[in-house]
């Protein structure tokens, strides 16, 4: 699922269907003017018995000291999830 920042808007629509899926890719975007909700995706994956791997798309060497903003996003991560 890569819908350029709208992932959070459809989470409630797909959450019940996660039981029917074995492999999933999500590209999560966090925008500086909206609350971060990555934890909602991870909780949904955990509830559906997925194991996940997360990789950051942006590299900020000092995130506590430097703002790293690209396209009004402060975070973009790739999440691969698989049921075992």
GROMACS .gro file of N, CA and C in nm, residues 1-4 6-8 10-11 14 18 24-29 41 77 79:
model
   60
    1UNK      N    1   0.086  -0.116   0.000
    1UNK     CA    2   0.000   0.000   0.000
    1UNK      C    3   0.091   0.122   0.000
    2UNK      N    4   0.084   0.198  -0.104
    2UNK     CA    5   0.162   0.321  -0.117
    2UNK      C    6   0.071   0.424  -0.179
    3UNK      N    7   0.001   0.498  -0.094
    3UNK     CA    8  -0.096   0.596  -0.144
    3UNK      C    9  -0.060   0.737  -0.097
    4UNK      N   10   0.070   0.760  -0.089
    4UNK     CA   11   0.128   0.893  -0.068
    4UNK      C   12   0.067   0.973   0.046
    6UNK      N   13  -0.197   0.899   0.244
    6UNK     CA   14  -0.337   0.877   0.279
    6UNK      C   15  -0.360   0.743   0.348
    7UNK      N   16  -0.253   0.671   0.379
    7UNK     CA   17  -0.264   0.538   0.439
    7UNK      C   18  -0.350   0.541   0.566
    8UNK      N   19  -0.327   0.638   0.649
    8UNK     CA   20  -0.398   0.645   0.777
    8UNK      C   21  -0.548   0.662   0.756
   10UNK      N   22  -0.736   0.515   0.545
   10UNK     CA   23  -0.808   0.392   0.510
   10UNK      C   24  -0.779   0.277   0.606
   11UNK      N   25  -0.700   0.302   0.709
   11UNK     CA   26  -0.665   0.195   0.803
   11UNK      C   27  -0.789   0.129   0.861
   14UNK      N   28  -0.944  -0.127   0.620
   14UNK     CA   29  -0.873  -0.251   0.587
   14UNK      C   30  -0.839  -0.336   0.707
   18UNK      N   31  -0.715  -0.768   0.738
   18UNK     CA   32  -0.577  -0.811   0.757
   18UNK      C   33  -0.569  -0.960   0.792
   24UNK      N   34   0.235  -0.811   0.328
   24UNK     CA   35   0.187  -0.675   0.311
   24UNK      C   36   0.304  -0.578   0.308
   25UNK      N   37   0.293  -0.476   0.225
   25UNK     CA   38   0.389  -0.367   0.222
   25UNK      C   39   0.312  -0.237   0.242
   26UNK      N   40   0.361  -0.155   0.334
   26UNK     CA   41   0.302  -0.023   0.359
   26UNK      C   42   0.414   0.079   0.355
   27UNK      N   43   0.393   0.187   0.283
   27UNK     CA   44   0.484   0.300   0.290
   27UNK      C   45   0.412   0.408   0.369
   28UNK      N   46   0.459   0.430   0.491
   28UNK     CA   47   0.394   0.524   0.582
   28UNK      C   48   0.460   0.662   0.570
   29UNK      N   49   0.377   0.765   0.560
   29UNK     CA   50   0.424   0.904   0.554
   29UNK      C   51   0.372   0.980   0.675
   41UNK      N   52  -0.071   0.175   1.282
   41UNK     CA   53  -0.042   0.070   1.183
   41UNK      C   54   0.025  -0.050   1.249
   77UNK      N   55   0.858   0.583   0.609
   77UNK     CA   56   0.916   0.452   0.636
   77UNK      C   57   0.846   0.346   0.553
   79UNK      N   58   0.734  -0.046   0.547
   79UNK     CA   59   0.702  -0.153   0.641
   79UNK      C   60   0.667  -0.279   0.561
   0.00000   0.00000   0.00000
